[in-house]
């Protein structure tokens, strides 16, 4: 997989509108030329219900000019990418690492990364190719996912989670945030229910 510079003039247009856009980015593949980008994120510890909801909602977008954006992480991110691939929608992964073969994270989702490229999507990162993820690199990449997207869909999230950091960025950038109700007994329902209460 060939890594190259993504020049600022080629950034997704909405990404240039945020307060702190990346100074530079690297890319594998091609940015899909669709009308809308939808960021889909959720818990690593997802439920069967959350998985089904994510797949159903993305399947419902079949035929629309929409790219699914997510973070390649374990859990809901991987489900979102796979659902997009299955539905025939382009998808972009924004990992919390560099794109180099020894750095790309997580290792277990590298097969998804390869499928994304083969299907005409892209991997993008503001980190150096050999950058290995740190705790702070995930919130940093979350601003990119929210910043490049017209809207963000929160599927499942605990109250203290990177998923809610993404929704916070989306709100700051004046982008729509969508979520779905869950069981009141589930920890991963706390984030969506808080967002619903806040309106």
CSV table of C-alpha atoms in Angstrom, one decimal:
chain,number,residue,atom,x,y,z
A,1,UNK,CA,0.0,0.0,0.0
A,2,UNK,CA,1.6,3.2,-1.2
A,3,UNK,CA,1.6,6.1,1.3
A,4,UNK,CA,1.8,9.7,-0.1
A,5,UNK,CA,1.2,13.3,0.9
A,6,UNK,CA,-2.3,14.6,1.0
A,7,UNK,CA,-1.9,18.2,0.0
A,8,UNK,CA,-3.9,20.8,1.8
A,9,UNK,CA,-5.7,21.8,-1.3
A,10,UNK,CA,-7.0,18.2,-1.5
A,11,UNK,CA,-8.2,18.0,2.1
A,12,UNK,CA,-11.9,17.3,2.6
A,13,UNK,CA,-13.4,20.9,2.3
A,14,UNK,CA,-15.0,20.8,5.7
A,15,UNK,CA,-11.8,19.9,7.4
A,16,UNK,CA,-10.3,23.3,6.5
A,17,UNK,CA,-13.1,25.0,8.3
A,18,UNK,CA,-12.2,23.8,11.8
A,19,UNK,CA,-10.1,25.9,14.2
A,20,UNK,CA,-7.1,23.6,14.2
A,21,UNK,CA,-6.9,21.7,10.9
A,22,UNK,CA,-3.9,19.4,10.4
A,23,UNK,CA,-0.8,21.1,9.1
A,24,UNK,CA,-0.1,18.0,6.8
A,25,UNK,CA,-1.6,14.6,6.2
A,26,UNK,CA,-0.7,11.3,4.7
A,27,UNK,CA,-3.0,9.1,2.6
A,28,UNK,CA,-3.2,5.6,1.2
A,29,UNK,CA,-5.9,5.2,-1.5
A,30,UNK,CA,-8.2,7.9,-2.8
A,31,UNK,CA,-10.7,10.3,-1.1
A,32,UNK,CA,-14.2,9.4,-2.4
A,33,UNK,CA,-15.9,12.2,-4.3
A,34,UNK,CA,-19.3,11.9,-2.6
A,35,UNK,CA,-21.6,14.7,-1.7
A,36,UNK,CA,-21.6,13.9,2.1
A,37,UNK,CA,-19.3,12.4,4.7
A,38,UNK,CA,-20.9,10.7,7.7
A,39,UNK,CA,-18.8,9.9,10.7
A,40,UNK,CA,-19.9,6.7,12.5
A,41,UNK,CA,-18.4,5.9,15.9
A,42,UNK,CA,-19.3,3.9,19.0
A,43,UNK,CA,-18.1,1.7,21.8
A,44,UNK,CA,-15.3,-0.9,21.5
A,45,UNK,CA,-17.4,-3.0,23.9
A,46,UNK,CA,-20.5,-3.0,21.7
A,47,UNK,CA,-23.7,-5.0,22.2
A,48,UNK,CA,-25.5,-7.2,19.7
A,49,UNK,CA,-28.2,-4.5,19.5
A,50,UNK,CA,-25.6,-1.8,18.7
A,51,UNK,CA,-24.0,-3.9,16.0
A,52,UNK,CA,-27.4,-4.5,14.4
A,53,UNK,CA,-28.4,-0.9,14.6
A,54,UNK,CA,-25.1,0.3,13.0
A,55,UNK,CA,-25.4,-2.2,10.2
A,56,UNK,CA,-29.1,-1.4,9.6
A,57,UNK,CA,-28.6,2.3,9.5
A,58,UNK,CA,-25.6,2.1,7.1
A,59,UNK,CA,-27.5,-0.4,4.9
A,60,UNK,CA,-30.3,2.1,4.7
A,61,UNK,CA,-27.9,4.6,3.0
A,62,UNK,CA,-27.4,2.3,0.0
A,63,UNK,CA,-27.5,4.2,-3.2
A,64,UNK,CA,-26.8,7.6,-1.6
A,65,UNK,CA,-23.7,9.7,-2.3
A,66,UNK,CA,-22.3,9.2,1.2
A,67,UNK,CA,-18.9,8.2,2.5
A,68,UNK,CA,-18.7,6.5,5.9
A,69,UNK,CA,-15.9,7.9,8.1
A,70,UNK,CA,-14.6,6.0,11.1
A,71,UNK,CA,-11.4,5.3,13.1
A,72,UNK,CA,-10.5,1.7,12.2
A,73,UNK,CA,-10.6,0.9,16.0
A,74,UNK,CA,-11.8,-2.3,17.5
A,75,UNK,CA,-15.6,-2.6,18.0
A,76,UNK,CA,-18.0,-0.2,16.4
A,77,UNK,CA,-15.5,1.4,14.1
A,78,UNK,CA,-14.7,-1.9,12.4
A,79,UNK,CA,-18.4,-2.7,12.2
A,80,UNK,CA,-19.1,0.6,10.5
A,81,UNK,CA,-16.3,0.1,7.9
A,82,UNK,CA,-17.5,-3.5,7.2
A,83,UNK,CA,-21.1,-2.4,6.9
A,84,UNK,CA,-20.1,0.3,4.4
A,85,UNK,CA,-18.1,-2.2,2.4
A,86,UNK,CA,-20.9,-4.7,2.4
A,87,UNK,CA,-23.4,-2.0,1.4
A,88,UNK,CA,-21.2,-0.7,-1.4
A,89,UNK,CA,-20.6,2.7,0.2
A,90,UNK,CA,-17.1,4.2,0.1
A,91,UNK,CA,-15.4,4.5,3.5
A,92,UNK,CA,-12.4,6.4,5.0
A,93,UNK,CA,-10.4,5.2,8.0
A,94,UNK,CA,-8.7,7.7,10.3
A,95,UNK,CA,-6.5,5.7,12.6
A,96,UNK,CA,-4.9,7.0,15.7
A,97,UNK,CA,-1.5,6.0,14.4
A,98,UNK,CA,0.7,6.5,11.3
A,99,UNK,CA,0.0,4.6,8.2
A,100,UNK,CA,3.3,2.7,8.0
A,101,UNK,CA,3.1,-1.1,7.9
A,102,UNK,CA,4.7,-1.5,11.3
A,103,UNK,CA,2.7,1.3,12.9
A,104,UNK,CA,-0.9,1.0,11.6
A,105,UNK,CA,-3.2,0.3,14.5
A,106,UNK,CA,-4.9,-1.9,15.4
A,107,UNK,CA,-3.1,-4.9,13.9
A,108,UNK,CA,-6.3,-7.0,14.0
A,109,UNK,CA,-8.1,-4.6,11.7
A,110,UNK,CA,-5.4,-4.3,9.0
A,111,UNK,CA,-7.5,-6.7,6.8
A,112,UNK,CA,-10.3,-4.1,6.9
A,113,UNK,CA,-7.8,-1.4,5.9
A,114,UNK,CA,-6.8,-3.4,2.9
A,115,UNK,CA,-10.4,-3.9,1.9
A,116,UNK,CA,-11.1,-0.2,2.3
A,117,UNK,CA,-8.2,0.6,-0.2
A,118,UNK,CA,-9.3,-2.2,-2.6
A,119,UNK,CA,-12.9,-0.8,-2.6
A,120,UNK,CA,-11.8,2.7,-3.6
A,121,UNK,CA,-11.7,4.3,-0.1
A,122,UNK,CA,-8.8,5.7,1.8
A,123,UNK,CA,-6.8,5.7,5.0
A,124,UNK,CA,-5.6,9.2,6.2
A,125,UNK,CA,-3.5,10.4,9.1
A,126,UNK,CA,-1.8,13.5,10.3
A,127,UNK,CA,0.8,11.4,12.1
A,128,UNK,CA,4.2,10.4,10.7
A,129,UNK,CA,4.2,7.1,8.9
A,130,UNK,CA,6.0,5.3,11.8
A,131,UNK,CA,4.0,6.9,14.6
A,132,UNK,CA,2.7,4.4,17.1
A,133,UNK,CA,-0.5,5.4,18.9
A,134,UNK,CA,-0.5,7.1,22.3
A,135,UNK,CA,-3.4,7.8,24.6
A,136,UNK,CA,-3.6,11.4,23.4
A,137,UNK,CA,-3.4,10.6,19.7
A,138,UNK,CA,-7.0,9.2,19.7
A,139,UNK,CA,-8.8,12.4,20.7
A,140,UNK,CA,-6.5,14.2,18.3
A,141,UNK,CA,-7.7,12.1,15.4
A,142,UNK,CA,-11.3,12.3,16.6
A,143,UNK,CA,-11.3,16.0,15.7
A,144,UNK,CA,-10.3,15.1,12.1
A,145,UNK,CA,-13.2,12.5,11.8
A,146,UNK,CA,-15.7,15.1,13.1
A,147,UNK,CA,-14.1,17.9,11.3
A,148,UNK,CA,-14.2,16.3,7.8
A,149,UNK,CA,-17.8,15.0,8.2
A,150,UNK,CA,-21.1,16.7,7.6
A,151,UNK,CA,-22.7,14.8,10.5
A,152,UNK,CA,-21.7,12.3,13.2
A,153,UNK,CA,-23.7,9.2,14.3
A,154,UNK,CA,-23.1,7.9,17.8
A,155,UNK,CA,-24.2,4.3,18.1
A,156,UNK,CA,-23.0,3.3,21.6
A,157,UNK,CA,-20.9,5.1,24.2
A,158,UNK,CA,-20.1,5.1,27.9
A,159,UNK,CA,-20.1,8.5,29.6
A,160,UNK,CA,-16.3,8.7,29.6
A,161,UNK,CA,-15.3,7.7,26.1
A,162,UNK,CA,-13.5,8.7,23.0
A,163,UNK,CA,-16.9,8.4,21.2
A,164,UNK,CA,-18.3,11.3,23.2
A,165,UNK,CA,-15.1,13.3,22.5
A,166,UNK,CA,-16.0,13.0,18.8
A,167,UNK,CA,-19.5,14.2,19.4
A,168,UNK,CA,-18.2,17.1,21.4
A,169,UNK,CA,-16.0,18.1,18.4
A,170,UNK,CA,-18.9,17.7,16.0
A,171,UNK,CA,-21.0,20.0,18.2
A,172,UNK,CA,-18.2,22.6,18.4
A,173,UNK,CA,-17.9,22.5,14.6
A,174,UNK,CA,-21.7,23.1,14.3
A,175,UNK,CA,-22.2,19.7,12.6
A,176,UNK,CA,-25.3,17.5,13.2
A,177,UNK,CA,-25.0,14.8,15.8
A,178,UNK,CA,-27.3,11.7,15.6
A,179,UNK,CA,-27.8,8.9,18.1
A,180,UNK,CA,-30.2,6.1,18.8
A,181,UNK,CA,-31.9,5.0,22.1
A,182,UNK,CA,-30.8,1.9,23.9
A,183,UNK,CA,-31.6,-0.2,26.9
A,184,UNK,CA,-31.6,1.8,30.1
A,185,UNK,CA,-29.6,-1.0,31.8
A,186,UNK,CA,-26.6,-0.9,29.4
A,187,UNK,CA,-23.4,1.0,30.2
A,188,UNK,CA,-23.0,1.8,26.5
A,189,UNK,CA,-26.4,3.4,26.4
A,190,UNK,CA,-25.3,6.2,28.9
A,191,UNK,CA,-23.6,8.3,26.2
A,192,UNK,CA,-26.5,8.2,23.7
A,193,UNK,CA,-29.1,8.8,26.3
A,194,UNK,CA,-27.1,11.8,27.6
A,195,UNK,CA,-27.0,13.2,24.1
A,196,UNK,CA,-30.7,12.7,23.7
A,197,UNK,CA,-31.4,14.5,27.0
A,198,UNK,CA,-29.2,17.4,25.9
A,199,UNK,CA,-31.0,17.6,22.5
